[in-house]
Coordinates of C-alpha atoms in Angstrom, one line a residue:
M11 CA 5.2 23.8 -19.1
N12 CA 8.4 23.7 -16.7
L13 CA 8.4 23.3 -13.9
H14 CA 9.9 22.8 -10.4
I15 CA 8.4 20.3 -8.3
G16 CA 9.3 19.9 -4.9
L17 CA 8.7 16.7 -3.6
D18 CA 8.2 15.5 0.3
G19 CA 11.0 12.7 0.6
S20 CA 10.3 12.2 3.7
R21 CA 8.6 8.6 3.1
I22 CA 11.4 7.0 1.0
A23 CA 14.4 8.2 4.1
K24 CA 12.5 5.4 6.4
A25 CA 14.2 2.2 6.8
H26 CA 11.8 -0.1 6.5
Y27 CA 9.3 0.3 4.0
T28 CA 5.6 -0.6 4.0
G29 CA 2.9 1.1 1.9
T30 CA 3.1 4.6 1.9
E31 CA 7.1 4.6 1.8
H32 CA 6.5 2.3 -1.7
Y33 CA 4.1 4.3 -3.1
S34 CA 6.1 7.6 -2.5
H35 CA 9.8 5.5 -3.9
Q36 CA 7.9 4.1 -7.1
I37 CA 6.2 7.9 -7.8
F38 CA 9.1 9.5 -7.7
E39 CA 11.2 7.2 -9.6
Q40 CA 8.1 7.0 -12.2
M41 CA 8.1 11.2 -12.7
F42 CA 12.0 10.6 -13.2
R43 CA 11.3 8.7 -15.9
V44 CA 8.2 10.1 -17.7
A45 CA 8.8 14.1 -17.3
P46 CA 12.2 14.6 -16.9
H47 CA 12.1 18.3 -18.8
H48 CA 10.7 19.5 -14.7
R49 CA 13.4 20.4 -12.7
Y50 CA 12.7 18.6 -9.2
T51 CA 14.0 18.6 -5.3
I52 CA 12.8 16.4 -2.8
Y53 CA 12.9 17.9 0.6
A54 CA 14.1 14.8 3.3
P55 CA 15.0 14.4 7.0
A56 CA 17.9 12.0 5.5
L57 CA 18.5 10.3 2.2
S58 CA 16.4 7.9 0.9
T59 CA 17.2 4.1 2.4
K60 CA 17.2 2.4 -1.1
P61 CA 19.0 3.8 -3.9
L62 CA 16.6 6.1 -6.0
K63 CA 16.7 6.2 -10.0
T64 CA 16.7 9.8 -11.0
A65 CA 16.7 9.1 -15.2
N66 CA 17.7 11.5 -16.7
A67 CA 15.9 14.6 -14.7
Q68 CA 17.6 17.1 -12.7
V69 CA 16.6 16.5 -9.3
D70 CA 18.5 17.8 -6.3
W71 CA 18.0 16.9 -2.5
R72 CA 17.4 19.3 0.7
I73 CA 18.6 17.0 3.2
I74 CA 17.1 19.0 6.9
P75 CA 17.2 16.8 9.9
F76 CA 14.8 17.3 12.6
P77 CA 14.4 14.6 15.3
K78 CA 10.3 14.8 15.8
L79 CA 7.5 16.1 14.1
W80 CA 9.6 17.0 10.5
T81 CA 6.8 17.7 8.4
H82 CA 5.2 20.4 10.9
V83 CA 7.5 22.2 12.3
R84 CA 11.0 21.6 10.2
L85 CA 9.4 21.0 6.5
S86 CA 7.0 24.0 7.6
A87 CA 10.2 26.1 8.3
E88 CA 11.9 26.0 5.1
F89 CA 9.5 26.7 3.0
L90 CA 8.8 30.0 5.4
M91 CA 12.1 30.4 4.6
H92 CA 13.7 29.2 1.3
C93 CA 10.2 28.6 -1.1
H94 CA 11.4 28.5 -4.1
T95 CA 9.1 25.5 -5.9
D96 CA 6.2 25.9 -8.3
V97 CA 3.7 22.8 -6.6
L98 CA 5.1 21.0 -4.2
F99 CA 4.2 17.2 -4.3
I100 CA 3.1 15.1 -0.6
P101 CA 2.9 11.7 -1.0
S102 CA 1.3 11.0 2.5
H103 CA -1.4 13.2 4.0
T104 CA 0.8 14.7 6.1
V105 CA 0.8 18.7 4.7
P106 CA 3.3 21.3 6.3
L107 CA 1.6 23.7 7.6
I108 CA 3.3 26.2 5.9
H109 CA 3.1 25.5 2.2
P110 CA 3.5 26.5 -1.2
T111 CA 0.3 27.1 -3.2
P112 CA -0.5 24.8 -4.4
T113 CA 0.0 22.2 -3.0
V114 CA -1.0 18.8 -4.4
S115 CA -1.3 15.6 -1.6
T116 CA -2.5 12.0 -1.1
I117 CA -5.0 10.4 1.4
H118 CA -4.1 6.6 1.0
D119 CA -7.9 5.8 2.8
L120 CA -10.1 7.3 5.6
G121 CA -10.0 4.4 7.6
F122 CA -9.9 5.9 10.9
K123 CA -13.1 7.6 10.1
R124 CA -14.9 4.2 9.1
F125 CA -13.6 1.9 11.6
P126 CA -12.4 3.8 14.2
E127 CA -13.1 0.7 16.5
Y128 CA -9.1 -0.5 14.7
Y129 CA -7.9 2.8 16.1
S130 CA -6.1 3.9 19.2
R131 CA -7.9 7.0 20.7
L132 CA -4.6 9.5 20.3
E133 CA -3.8 7.9 17.0
R134 CA -7.8 9.4 15.5
V135 CA -6.7 12.3 17.1
Y136 CA -4.0 12.9 15.1
Q137 CA -5.8 11.0 11.6
E138 CA -8.6 13.9 12.5
F139 CA -5.4 16.7 12.6
G140 CA -3.7 15.5 9.7
L141 CA -6.6 14.9 7.6
T142 CA -8.2 18.4 8.6
Q143 CA -4.6 20.3 7.2
A144 CA -4.4 18.2 4.1
L145 CA -7.9 19.5 2.8
R146 CA -7.0 23.0 3.9
A147 CA -3.9 22.7 1.9
S148 CA -4.1 21.2 -0.9
T149 CA -5.2 22.8 -4.6
R150 CA -5.9 18.8 -5.8
I151 CA -5.6 15.8 -3.5
I152 CA -4.8 12.7 -5.0
T153 CA -6.1 8.7 -3.6
F154 CA -5.7 5.4 -5.0
S155 CA -9.7 3.3 -5.5
A156 CA -12.7 4.6 -6.5
A157 CA -14.0 3.6 -3.0
T158 CA -11.3 6.1 -1.0
K159 CA -12.7 9.2 -3.0
R160 CA -16.6 7.9 -2.0
D161 CA -14.9 8.2 1.8
I162 CA -14.1 11.5 0.9
L163 CA -17.4 13.0 -0.4
H164 CA -19.3 11.6 2.5
Y165 CA -16.6 13.4 5.2
T166 CA -15.8 15.7 3.7
Q167 CA -17.1 18.8 1.9
F168 CA -13.7 18.7 -0.5
P169 CA -15.2 19.2 -4.4
A170 CA -15.6 15.6 -6.4
S171 CA -13.8 17.9 -8.9
K172 CA -10.3 18.0 -7.3
I173 CA -10.1 14.8 -5.6
H174 CA -8.7 12.6 -8.5
V175 CA -8.5 8.5 -8.7
I176 CA -4.7 6.8 -9.7
H177 CA -4.5 3.5 -9.0
H178 CA -1.3 2.1 -7.9
G179 CA 1.2 0.1 -10.2
V180 CA 3.2 -3.7 -9.9
D181 CA 7.2 -3.4 -9.9
R182 CA 7.3 -6.1 -12.8
E183 CA 11.0 -6.7 -12.8
I184 CA 10.4 -7.8 -9.0
F185 CA 6.8 -9.6 -9.0
H186 CA 6.7 -12.2 -12.3
P187 CA 5.9 -15.6 -12.5
V188 CA 7.8 -18.7 -11.4
D189 CA 10.4 -19.2 -13.9
P190 CA 9.8 -22.9 -14.2
L191 CA 13.4 -23.7 -15.4
S192 CA 15.0 -21.3 -12.6
K193 CA 16.4 -23.1 -10.0
P194 CA 15.5 -19.9 -7.1
S195 CA 17.3 -20.6 -3.7
L196 CA 13.4 -21.1 -2.1
R197 CA 12.5 -24.6 -2.8
I198 CA 9.9 -24.3 0.9
H199 CA 6.8 -25.1 -1.0
E200 CA 7.8 -28.7 -2.6
Y201 CA 7.6 -29.7 1.5
M202 CA 5.5 -27.0 2.9
P203 CA 3.0 -26.1 1.2
Y204 CA 1.5 -22.5 2.7
L205 CA -0.8 -19.5 2.3
Y206 CA 0.7 -16.3 2.3
S207 CA -0.3 -12.7 4.3
I208 CA 1.7 -9.8 4.3
G209 CA 0.7 -6.8 6.4
R210 CA 1.1 -5.0 10.6
L211 CA -0.1 -7.7 13.4
E212 CA -2.7 -5.4 14.0
A213 CA -6.3 -5.0 14.1
K214 CA -7.3 -3.3 11.2
K215 CA -5.3 -6.0 9.0
N216 CA -8.0 -8.3 10.8
T217 CA -5.3 -11.0 11.7
V218 CA -7.0 -13.0 14.3
Q219 CA -9.4 -13.8 12.0
L220 CA -7.6 -15.0 9.2
L221 CA -6.0 -17.3 12.3
R222 CA -8.9 -18.6 13.1
A223 CA -10.1 -19.3 9.3
F224 CA -6.5 -21.2 9.5
R225 CA -7.1 -23.5 12.0
I226 CA -10.7 -24.5 10.4
L227 CA -8.7 -25.2 7.7
K228 CA -6.6 -27.4 9.4
E229 CA -9.2 -29.2 12.0
K230 CA -12.0 -29.0 9.2
Y231 CA -10.8 -30.3 5.9
Q232 CA -7.5 -31.6 7.1
M233 CA -5.8 -29.3 4.5
P234 CA -1.7 -29.8 4.7
H235 CA -0.9 -26.4 4.1
H236 CA 1.5 -24.1 6.3
L237 CA -0.1 -20.2 6.9
V238 CA 3.1 -17.6 6.5
I239 CA 2.8 -14.2 7.9
A240 CA 5.2 -11.8 6.7
G241 CA 4.9 -8.7 9.1
T242 CA 5.7 -6.2 12.3
P243 CA 3.3 -5.8 15.1
G244 CA 1.2 -3.1 15.2
Q245 CA 0.6 -0.2 17.6
Y246 CA -3.2 -2.0 17.6
G247 CA -4.6 -5.5 18.8
Y248 CA -1.4 -7.1 18.5
A249 CA -2.1 -7.8 22.3
E250 CA -5.2 -10.0 21.2
I251 CA -3.4 -11.6 17.8
E252 CA -1.2 -13.0 20.5
Q253 CA -4.1 -14.4 22.6
V254 CA -6.0 -16.7 20.1
L255 CA -2.2 -17.8 19.2
K256 CA -1.9 -18.9 22.5
E257 CA -5.1 -20.9 22.0
L258 CA -4.5 -22.3 18.8
P259 CA -4.0 -26.5 19.1
Q260 CA 0.0 -27.0 19.0
N261 CA 0.4 -28.6 16.3
T262 CA -1.3 -25.4 14.8
R263 CA 0.3 -23.4 15.6
D264 CA 3.4 -24.9 14.7
D265 CA 2.5 -24.6 10.8
I266 CA 1.6 -20.9 11.3
H267 CA 5.2 -18.8 10.8
L268 CA 5.2 -15.1 11.6
L269 CA 8.5 -14.0 9.5
G270 CA 8.3 -9.6 10.2
Y271 CA 9.7 -7.6 8.3
L272 CA 10.6 -8.7 4.8
S273 CA 12.7 -7.1 2.3
D274 CA 11.0 -6.4 -1.9
Q275 CA 13.1 -9.3 -2.4
A276 CA 12.1 -12.1 -0.3
H277 CA 8.3 -11.1 0.0
A278 CA 8.5 -11.4 -3.6
T279 CA 9.8 -14.9 -2.8
W280 CA 7.5 -16.2 -0.9
L281 CA 4.8 -14.8 -2.4
R282 CA 5.6 -16.4 -6.4
F283 CA 5.6 -19.7 -4.2
A284 CA 2.7 -19.6 -2.7
S285 CA -0.8 -21.4 -3.5
C286 CA -2.3 -18.2 -3.1
L287 CA -2.4 -14.5 -1.3
V288 CA -4.8 -14.7 1.6
F289 CA -5.3 -10.7 2.2
V290 CA -8.7 -10.5 4.6
S291 CA -7.5 -6.6 5.4
G292 CA -10.6 -4.7 7.8
F293 CA -10.0 -2.0 5.3
E294 CA -7.3 -1.0 2.2
G295 CA -6.9 2.2 0.3
F296 CA -5.8 0.8 -2.5
G297 CA -3.7 -3.7 -1.1
L298 CA -0.9 -3.1 -3.5
P299 CA 0.0 -7.3 -2.1
I300 CA -3.1 -8.0 -4.7
V301 CA -1.8 -7.0 -7.6
E302 CA 1.4 -7.8 -6.7
A303 CA 0.3 -11.6 -6.7
M304 CA -2.1 -11.9 -9.9
A305 CA 1.2 -10.1 -11.3
S306 CA 3.3 -13.1 -9.9
G307 CA 0.9 -15.2 -10.8
I308 CA -0.3 -16.2 -8.0
P309 CA -4.2 -16.4 -6.6
V310 CA -5.7 -14.4 -4.1
V311 CA -8.5 -14.2 -1.7
A312 CA -9.1 -10.6 -0.1
S313 CA -12.3 -9.3 1.1
N314 CA -15.5 -8.0 -0.2
I315 CA -15.0 -4.5 1.2
S316 CA -13.6 -0.8 0.5
S317 CA -11.1 -1.1 -2.7
M318 CA -10.4 -4.9 -2.9
P319 CA -13.0 -5.2 -4.7
E320 CA -12.0 -3.0 -7.5
I321 CA -9.0 -4.5 -7.4
V322 CA -9.4 -7.8 -7.1
G323 CA -11.9 -7.6 -9.9
P324 CA -12.8 -10.6 -11.6
A325 CA -9.8 -12.2 -11.0
G326 CA -9.8 -13.4 -7.2
I327 CA -11.7 -14.6 -4.6
L328 CA -14.3 -12.2 -2.3
V329 CA -15.2 -13.0 1.1
N330 CA -16.8 -11.9 4.2
H331 CA -14.2 -10.6 6.1
T332 CA -15.6 -10.6 9.0
R333 CA -15.8 -14.6 9.1
A334 CA -13.4 -17.4 10.5
E335 CA -15.6 -20.0 8.1
A336 CA -16.4 -17.0 5.2
I337 CA -12.6 -17.0 4.7
A338 CA -11.7 -20.8 5.3
E339 CA -15.3 -21.6 2.7
G340 CA -12.9 -18.9 0.3
I341 CA -9.5 -20.5 0.6
L342 CA -10.8 -24.0 0.2
P343 CA -11.7 -24.4 -3.5
L344 CA -7.7 -23.1 -4.6
L345 CA -6.7 -25.7 -2.3
K346 CA -9.0 -28.7 -3.2
R347 CA -9.5 -27.6 -7.0
Q348 CA -6.4 -27.0 -9.2
Y349 CA -8.8 -26.0 -12.5
V350 CA -10.4 -23.4 -9.8
Q351 CA -6.4 -22.0 -9.4
K352 CA -5.6 -22.3 -13.1
S353 CA -8.3 -20.1 -14.1
L354 CA -7.3 -17.5 -11.4
Q355 CA -3.7 -17.4 -11.8
S356 CA -4.8 -17.2 -15.6
K357 CA -7.1 -13.9 -14.9
G358 CA -5.3 -12.4 -12.3
L359 CA -2.5 -12.2 -14.4
E360 CA -4.0 -10.6 -17.2
R361 CA -6.0 -8.5 -14.6
A362 CA -2.2 -7.2 -13.1
K363 CA -1.8 -5.6 -17.0
Q364 CA -3.9 -2.7 -15.5
F365 CA -2.1 -1.4 -13.1
S366 CA 1.0 1.0 -14.4
W367 CA 3.3 2.9 -12.5
E368 CA 4.2 4.8 -15.8
R369 CA 0.8 5.2 -16.4
A370 CA 0.1 6.2 -12.7
A371 CA 3.3 9.1 -13.2
L372 CA 1.9 10.3 -15.9
T373 CA -1.3 11.2 -14.9
T374 CA 0.0 13.0 -11.5
V375 CA 2.3 15.2 -13.2
G376 CA -0.4 15.7 -15.4
V377 CA -2.4 16.4 -11.5
L378 CA 0.2 18.7 -10.3
E379 CA 0.2 20.4 -13.4
S380 CA -3.5 20.7 -13.5
A381 CA -2.8 22.8 -10.6
V382 CA -0.3 25.0 -11.2
Q383 CA -2.5 25.7 -14.0
E384 CA -5.4 26.4 -11.8
V385 CA -3.4 29.3 -9.6
R386 CA -2.2 30.9 -12.3
N387 CA -5.3 31.4 -14.4
A388 CA -6.5 32.6 -10.5
H389 CA -4.9 35.1 -10.5

């Protein structure tokens, strides 16, 4: 079966990559590599902001600029006038109002339903509209954890047989253990041991409890470590984070470093030299930094909720993310007992082998092919 696959490339046209953008870029590249017999057309408002490797596949770009509501308005108009693809793949849940049949979309998480307190009213309305449209329009749905699949089944009537769980992979060219013989430019760990966290500074990433846990480590346990947080301010909850920062004692505040947005390489370097990754989000559809840390030989402390236990497995420490004391007590053994750190490093490296972008792409292509076959059989 040779197909013409349409790809929504709006995410890879963004200047700054976060989870959805990284997923789109990685899955596209690997699809081109593992299934070059298919033809691909990328629909986007602009070219990819990062180089996109097309391997030996036939990949065409259809650049259609539009200021706002690109997917719902401009991409819909494109398919109304010119629809020549056999299947459309949407690497997010935002499906155009007019679209080819079949369409396969991805649902990253249903956090706005499980934890509405983390979202503004406007954002909840937008997310609800996007979910309703995705469910109505999709022949199949891809999600990234069994936890999110359970949420979809709980909150919607979408058939379980048409929801496919495909874990993310990890870019091992970037995320790998430190070479002891190398002399990297960043040697900050030699004079400033630090905990590392990454994610937008907002309510759903649980930044407030992370800051409070760090204060406990400094004041109660006199740990010398600093806290390095990569990420930009989010849309909801940043004011509370600013208030907590102001309330910290000055000597604790001086040991907290907010780096803002980091490139992939900078993120990988800061991660590689950290004492551990602290990823205590309120929920995650997958939690890519967890796998990146494990592949880098860095121990992980993560929340015991949503997809995170599924991704961490036996290779990290899971904590109650709602209690700063529990977070601090989860981190403490890693910092005080070298054998705990060494054990989790080893387990993490082994666990990371289970996550592969190549395998994710092969499975994704299989879902697209089966969606086409299903529609053809129905006719």
